[in-house]
Structures are given as structure tokens and as C-alpha cells.
PDB file of C-alpha atoms in Angstrom:
ATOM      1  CA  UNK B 198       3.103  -0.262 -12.503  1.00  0.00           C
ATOM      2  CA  UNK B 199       3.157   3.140 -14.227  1.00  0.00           C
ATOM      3  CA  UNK B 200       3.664   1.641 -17.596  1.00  0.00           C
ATOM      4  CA  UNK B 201       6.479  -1.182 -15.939  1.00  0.00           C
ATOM      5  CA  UNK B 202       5.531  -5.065 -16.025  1.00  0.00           C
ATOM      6  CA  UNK B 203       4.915  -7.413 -13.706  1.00  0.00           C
ATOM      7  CA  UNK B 204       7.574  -8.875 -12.363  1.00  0.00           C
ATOM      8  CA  UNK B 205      10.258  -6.766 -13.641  1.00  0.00           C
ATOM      9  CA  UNK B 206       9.520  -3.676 -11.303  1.00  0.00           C
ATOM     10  CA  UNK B 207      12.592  -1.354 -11.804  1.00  0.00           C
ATOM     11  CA  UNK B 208      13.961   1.466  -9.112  1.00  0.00           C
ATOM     12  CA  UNK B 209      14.221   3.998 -11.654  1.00  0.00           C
ATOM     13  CA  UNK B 210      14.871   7.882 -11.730  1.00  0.00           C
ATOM     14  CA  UNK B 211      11.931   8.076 -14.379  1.00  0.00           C
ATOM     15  CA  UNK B 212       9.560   5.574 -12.302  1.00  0.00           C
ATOM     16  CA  UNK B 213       9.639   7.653  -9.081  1.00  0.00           C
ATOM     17  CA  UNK B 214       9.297  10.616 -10.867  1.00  0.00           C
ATOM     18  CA  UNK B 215       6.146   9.349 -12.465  1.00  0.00           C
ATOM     19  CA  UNK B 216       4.931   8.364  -9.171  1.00  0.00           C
ATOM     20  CA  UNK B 217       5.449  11.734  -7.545  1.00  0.00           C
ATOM     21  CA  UNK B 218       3.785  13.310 -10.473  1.00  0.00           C
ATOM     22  CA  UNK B 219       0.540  11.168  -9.934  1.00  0.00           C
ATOM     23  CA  UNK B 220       0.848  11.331  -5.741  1.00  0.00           C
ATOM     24  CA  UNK B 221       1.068  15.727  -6.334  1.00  0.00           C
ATOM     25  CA  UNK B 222      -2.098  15.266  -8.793  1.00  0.00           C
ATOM     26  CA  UNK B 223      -4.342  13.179  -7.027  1.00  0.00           C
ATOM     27  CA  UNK B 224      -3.689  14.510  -3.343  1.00  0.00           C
ATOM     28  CA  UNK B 225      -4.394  10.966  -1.504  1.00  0.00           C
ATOM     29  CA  UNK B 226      -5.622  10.906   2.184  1.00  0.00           C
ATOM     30  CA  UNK B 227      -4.124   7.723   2.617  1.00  0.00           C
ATOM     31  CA  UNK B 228      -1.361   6.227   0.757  1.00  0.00           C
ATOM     32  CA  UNK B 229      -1.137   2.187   1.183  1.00  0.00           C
ATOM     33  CA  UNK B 230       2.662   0.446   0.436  1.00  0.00           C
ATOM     34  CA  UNK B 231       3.114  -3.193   0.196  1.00  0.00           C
ATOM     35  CA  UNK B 232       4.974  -4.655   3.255  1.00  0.00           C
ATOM     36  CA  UNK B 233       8.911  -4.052   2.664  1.00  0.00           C
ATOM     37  CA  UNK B 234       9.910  -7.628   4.201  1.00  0.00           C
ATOM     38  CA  UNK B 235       7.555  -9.156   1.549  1.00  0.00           C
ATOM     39  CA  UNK B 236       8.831 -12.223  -0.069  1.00  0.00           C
ATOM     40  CA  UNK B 237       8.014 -10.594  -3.831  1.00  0.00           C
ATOM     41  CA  UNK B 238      11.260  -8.362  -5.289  1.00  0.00           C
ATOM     42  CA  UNK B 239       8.984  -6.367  -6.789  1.00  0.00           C
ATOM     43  CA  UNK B 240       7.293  -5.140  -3.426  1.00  0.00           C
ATOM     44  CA  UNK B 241      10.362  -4.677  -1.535  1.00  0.00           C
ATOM     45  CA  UNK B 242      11.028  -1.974  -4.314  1.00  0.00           C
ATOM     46  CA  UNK B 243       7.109  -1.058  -4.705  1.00  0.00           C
ATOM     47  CA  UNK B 244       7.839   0.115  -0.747  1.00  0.00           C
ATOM     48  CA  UNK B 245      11.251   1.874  -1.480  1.00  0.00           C
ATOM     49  CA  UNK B 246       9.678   3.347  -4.357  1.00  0.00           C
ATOM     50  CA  UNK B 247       6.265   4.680  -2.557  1.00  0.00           C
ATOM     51  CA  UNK B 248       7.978   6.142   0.571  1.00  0.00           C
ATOM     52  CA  UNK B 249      10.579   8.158  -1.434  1.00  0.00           C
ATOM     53  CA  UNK B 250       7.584   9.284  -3.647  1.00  0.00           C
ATOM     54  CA  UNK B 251       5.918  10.195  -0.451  1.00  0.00           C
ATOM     55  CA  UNK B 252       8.421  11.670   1.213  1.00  0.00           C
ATOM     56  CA  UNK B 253       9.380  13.759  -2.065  1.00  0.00           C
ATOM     57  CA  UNK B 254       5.675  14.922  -2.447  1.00  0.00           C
ATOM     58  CA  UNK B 255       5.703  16.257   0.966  1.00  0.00           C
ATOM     59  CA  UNK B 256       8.632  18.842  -0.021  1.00  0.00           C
ATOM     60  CA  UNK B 257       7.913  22.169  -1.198  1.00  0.00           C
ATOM     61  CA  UNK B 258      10.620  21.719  -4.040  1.00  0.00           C
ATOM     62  CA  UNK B 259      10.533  19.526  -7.390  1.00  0.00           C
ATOM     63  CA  UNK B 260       7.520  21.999  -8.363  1.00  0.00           C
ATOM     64  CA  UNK B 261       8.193  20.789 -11.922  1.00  0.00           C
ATOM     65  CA  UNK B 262       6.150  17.665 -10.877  1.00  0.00           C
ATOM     66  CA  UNK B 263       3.213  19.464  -9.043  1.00  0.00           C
ATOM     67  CA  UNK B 264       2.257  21.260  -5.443  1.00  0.00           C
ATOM     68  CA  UNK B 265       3.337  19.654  -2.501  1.00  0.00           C
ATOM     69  CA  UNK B 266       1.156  17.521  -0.785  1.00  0.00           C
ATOM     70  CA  UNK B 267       0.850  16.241   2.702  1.00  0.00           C
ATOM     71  CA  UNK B 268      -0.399  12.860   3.059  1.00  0.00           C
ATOM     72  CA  UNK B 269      -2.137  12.465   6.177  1.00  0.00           C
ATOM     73  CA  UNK B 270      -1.744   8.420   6.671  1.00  0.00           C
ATOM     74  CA  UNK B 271       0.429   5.701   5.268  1.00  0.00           C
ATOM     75  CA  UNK B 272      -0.509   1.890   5.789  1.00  0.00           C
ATOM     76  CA  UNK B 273       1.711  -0.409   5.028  1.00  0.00           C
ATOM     77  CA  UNK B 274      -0.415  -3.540   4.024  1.00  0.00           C
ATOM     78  CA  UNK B 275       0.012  -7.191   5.110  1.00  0.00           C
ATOM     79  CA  UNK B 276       1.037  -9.940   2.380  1.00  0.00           C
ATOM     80  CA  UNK B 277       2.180 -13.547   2.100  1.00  0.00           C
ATOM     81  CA  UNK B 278       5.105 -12.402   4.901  1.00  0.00           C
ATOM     82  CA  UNK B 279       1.979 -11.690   7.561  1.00  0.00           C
ATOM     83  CA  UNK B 280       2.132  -8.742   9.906  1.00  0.00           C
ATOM     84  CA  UNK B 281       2.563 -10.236  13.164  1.00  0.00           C
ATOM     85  CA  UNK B 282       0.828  -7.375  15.188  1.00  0.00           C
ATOM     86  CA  UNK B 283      -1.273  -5.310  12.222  1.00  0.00           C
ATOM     87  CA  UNK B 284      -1.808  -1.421  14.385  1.00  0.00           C
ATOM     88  CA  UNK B 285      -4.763  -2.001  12.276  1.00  0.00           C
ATOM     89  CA  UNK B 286      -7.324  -4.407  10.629  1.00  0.00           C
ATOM     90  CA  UNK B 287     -10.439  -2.702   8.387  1.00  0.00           C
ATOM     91  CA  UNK B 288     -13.327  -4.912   7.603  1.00  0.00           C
ATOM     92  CA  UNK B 289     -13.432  -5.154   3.550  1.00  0.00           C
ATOM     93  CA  UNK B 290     -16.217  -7.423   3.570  1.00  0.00           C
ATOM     94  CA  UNK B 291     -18.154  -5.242   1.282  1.00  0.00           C
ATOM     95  CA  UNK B 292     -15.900  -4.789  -1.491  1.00  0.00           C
ATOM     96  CA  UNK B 293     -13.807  -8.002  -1.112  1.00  0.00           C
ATOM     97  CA  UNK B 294     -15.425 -10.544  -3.797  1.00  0.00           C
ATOM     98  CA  UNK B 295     -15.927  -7.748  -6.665  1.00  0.00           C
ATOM     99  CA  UNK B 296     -12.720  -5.651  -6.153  1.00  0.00           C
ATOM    100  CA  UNK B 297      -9.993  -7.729  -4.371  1.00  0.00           C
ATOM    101  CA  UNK B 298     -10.420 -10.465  -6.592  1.00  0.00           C
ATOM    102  CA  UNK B 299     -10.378  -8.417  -9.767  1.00  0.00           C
ATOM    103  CA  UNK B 300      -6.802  -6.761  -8.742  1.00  0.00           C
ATOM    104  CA  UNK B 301      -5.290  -9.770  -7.666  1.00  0.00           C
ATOM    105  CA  UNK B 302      -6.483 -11.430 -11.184  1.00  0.00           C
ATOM    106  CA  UNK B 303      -5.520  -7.917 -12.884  1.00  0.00           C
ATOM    107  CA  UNK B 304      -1.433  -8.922 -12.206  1.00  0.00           C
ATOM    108  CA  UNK B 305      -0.224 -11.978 -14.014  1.00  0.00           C
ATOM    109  CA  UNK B 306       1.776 -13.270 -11.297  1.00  0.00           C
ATOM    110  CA  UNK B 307      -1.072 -13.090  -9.027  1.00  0.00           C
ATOM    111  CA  UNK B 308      -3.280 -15.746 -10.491  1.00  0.00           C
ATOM    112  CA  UNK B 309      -1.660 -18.755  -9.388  1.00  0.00           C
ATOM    113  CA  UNK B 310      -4.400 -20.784  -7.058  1.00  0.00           C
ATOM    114  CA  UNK B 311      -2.693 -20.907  -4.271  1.00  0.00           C
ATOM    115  CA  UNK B 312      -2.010 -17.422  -4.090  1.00  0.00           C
ATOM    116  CA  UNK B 313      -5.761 -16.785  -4.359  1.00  0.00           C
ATOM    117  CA  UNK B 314      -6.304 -19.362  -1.998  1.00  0.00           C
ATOM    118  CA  UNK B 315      -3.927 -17.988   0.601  1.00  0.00           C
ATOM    119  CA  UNK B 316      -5.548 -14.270  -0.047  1.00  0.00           C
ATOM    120  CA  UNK B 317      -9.264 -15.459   0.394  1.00  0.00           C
ATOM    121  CA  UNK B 318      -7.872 -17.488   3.634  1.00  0.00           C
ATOM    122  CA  UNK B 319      -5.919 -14.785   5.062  1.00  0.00           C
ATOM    123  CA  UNK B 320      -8.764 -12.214   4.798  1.00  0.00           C
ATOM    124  CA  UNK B 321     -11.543 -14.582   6.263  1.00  0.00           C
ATOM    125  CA  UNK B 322      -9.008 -15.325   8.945  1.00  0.00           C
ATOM    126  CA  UNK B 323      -8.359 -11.439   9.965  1.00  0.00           C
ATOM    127  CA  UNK B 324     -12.214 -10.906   9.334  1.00  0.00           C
ATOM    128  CA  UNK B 325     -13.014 -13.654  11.661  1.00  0.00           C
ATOM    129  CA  UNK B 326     -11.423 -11.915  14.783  1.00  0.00           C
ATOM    130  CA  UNK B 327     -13.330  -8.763  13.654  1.00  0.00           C
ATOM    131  CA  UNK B 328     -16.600 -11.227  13.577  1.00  0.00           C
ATOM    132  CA  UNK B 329     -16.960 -10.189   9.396  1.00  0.00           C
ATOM    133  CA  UNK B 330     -16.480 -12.427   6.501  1.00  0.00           C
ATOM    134  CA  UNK B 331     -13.283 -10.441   5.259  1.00  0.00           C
ATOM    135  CA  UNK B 332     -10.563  -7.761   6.730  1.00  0.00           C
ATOM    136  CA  UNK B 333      -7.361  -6.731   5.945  1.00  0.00           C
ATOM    137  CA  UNK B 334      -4.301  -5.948   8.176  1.00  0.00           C
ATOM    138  CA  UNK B 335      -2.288  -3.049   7.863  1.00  0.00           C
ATOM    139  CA  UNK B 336       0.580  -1.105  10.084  1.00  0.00           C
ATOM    140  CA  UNK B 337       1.157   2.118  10.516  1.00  0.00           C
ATOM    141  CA  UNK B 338       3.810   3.507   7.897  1.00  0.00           C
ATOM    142  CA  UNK B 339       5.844   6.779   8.415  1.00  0.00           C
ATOM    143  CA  UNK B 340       8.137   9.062   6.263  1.00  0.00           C
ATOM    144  CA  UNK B 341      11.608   8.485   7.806  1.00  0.00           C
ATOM    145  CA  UNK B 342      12.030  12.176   7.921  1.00  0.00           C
ATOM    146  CA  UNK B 343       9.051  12.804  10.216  1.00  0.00           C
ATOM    147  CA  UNK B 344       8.510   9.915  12.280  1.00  0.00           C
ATOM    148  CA  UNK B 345       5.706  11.316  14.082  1.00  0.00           C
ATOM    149  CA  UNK B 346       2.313  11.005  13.368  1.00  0.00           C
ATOM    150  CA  UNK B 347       0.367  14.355  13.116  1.00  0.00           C
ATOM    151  CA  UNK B 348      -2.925  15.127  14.298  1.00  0.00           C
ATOM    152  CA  UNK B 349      -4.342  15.090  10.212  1.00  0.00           C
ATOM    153  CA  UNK B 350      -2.919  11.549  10.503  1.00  0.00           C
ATOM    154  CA  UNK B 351      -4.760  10.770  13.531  1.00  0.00           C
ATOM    155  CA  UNK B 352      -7.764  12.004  12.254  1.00  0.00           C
ATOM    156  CA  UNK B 353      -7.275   9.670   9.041  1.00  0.00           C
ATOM    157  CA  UNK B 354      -7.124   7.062  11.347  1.00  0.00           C
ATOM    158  CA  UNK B 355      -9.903   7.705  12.983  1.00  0.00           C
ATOM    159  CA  UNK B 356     -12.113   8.189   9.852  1.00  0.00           C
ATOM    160  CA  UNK B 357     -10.779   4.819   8.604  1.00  0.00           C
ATOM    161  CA  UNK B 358     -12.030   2.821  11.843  1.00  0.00           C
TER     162      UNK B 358
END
């Protein structure tokens, strides 16, 4: 996590300012956070972390740290606390065995079995109502200084579905 380790994720002035760098360089179309009411400490403050990074790139100030950007859709991803009604749920069948698996196994606290086991579930279960072998839920997120969605997030949406 920008040079951090897992597990000991830390809300720093340094950490969201390398975040905002990297958000500014790469200009994202969407932007996905972990779930805030996750169980994990470290994604409760991976989702305080992202949305003030988001929100900050949006600004036309901090130019030290790049052009604004505006980030036409944030998805807030489900995890181990599940998202009761996902706005939602993208078939990842395709790139689920190869590219899930390798992230999850990329973070040390990750590769406990039943973790795995729950992920693998969890997507065949959301892929099931979808009628595909794997999908993951998301929600909607928005910058709490514009709640609404506008029509570049729309059509983000759209492309996504």
C-alpha cells in the first residue's frame, strides 16, 4: 500500500499525498474503495484514505501533486461484511482464476484458506444470480462534497454493464 505493509495501514499526511499524486497521474475512470464497514482496520482506513484522495484530486488546488482530475465513478466493493443490496454486480468470470487469485495471494494476510474459500464462494454465489461462474458486488460510492452522480458517471456506469 504505497510502500506501507500489510496490516499496519497508517492514515498519514505523506500516504494520502502519495495517493493523490498517483490518482492526478493515472486519471482513472473508475476508482474502486474497499467497503468502509469492513471488518479489516486496514480497509476502514483504505476507504477514508481513497475518498479524501478522491475528493482532493477533484480540486483545482494542491497543483504541486498534479492536474485535477474528475473521476467519473466510484464503487465501493463488497468484502467479508457483504453488501446487502450491491447497486451493482459485474460478471468477472473471465479474469477471476488468473487475477483475483493472484491479488488475494499477493497480501500476506489474505492467504489464510478460509479467506480464499469465502472469496471463491462469495463470487460463485453473486455469479450464480447473474447465471456466470463468478461476479462481484459493488455500490455506488460518492465524494461527500458532490453527492450527485453526473452524467460522465452515468455513462461509466453504463460502459461497465
Amino acid at each position: 500500500w504505497i510502500g506501507g505493509s500489510d496490516g499496519f495501514l497508517v492514515n498519514s499526511q505523506k500516504v494520502l499525498k502519495d495517493l493523490l499524486t498517483v490518482i492526478r497521474k493515472v486519471n482513472p475512470q473508475i476508482v474502486i474503495l474497499l467497503n468502509p464497514d469492513d471488518y479489516h482496520k486496514d480497509h476502514k482506513k483504505a476507504y477514508v484514505i481513497g475518498i479524501d484522495a478522491v475528493e482532493l484530486a477533484s480540486r483545482h488546488a494542491y497543483v504541486e501533486y498534479g492536474e485535477a482530475v474528475d473521476i467519473p465513478l466510484i464503487l465501493i466493493s463488497d468484502g467479508l461484511n457483504l453488501l446487502s443490496h450491491p447497486d451493482i454486480v459485474v460478471d468477472i468470470s473471465k479474469v477471476y482464476k488468473d487475477k483475483k487469485n493472484a491479488l488475494l495471494e499477493s497480501y500476506e494476510s489474505q492467504l489464510d484458506r478460509d479467506l480464499l474459500q469465502f472469496s471463491d464462494g462469495l463470487s460463485t454465489t453473486r455469479g450464480a444470480r447473474m447465471k456466470v461462474d463468478h461476479a462481484e458486488a459493488f455500490n455506488i460510492g460518492k465524494i461527500p462534497s458532490r453527492p450527485m452522480l453526473s452524467g460522465k458517471s452515468t455513462q461509466a456506469l453504463l460502459d461497465l454493464v
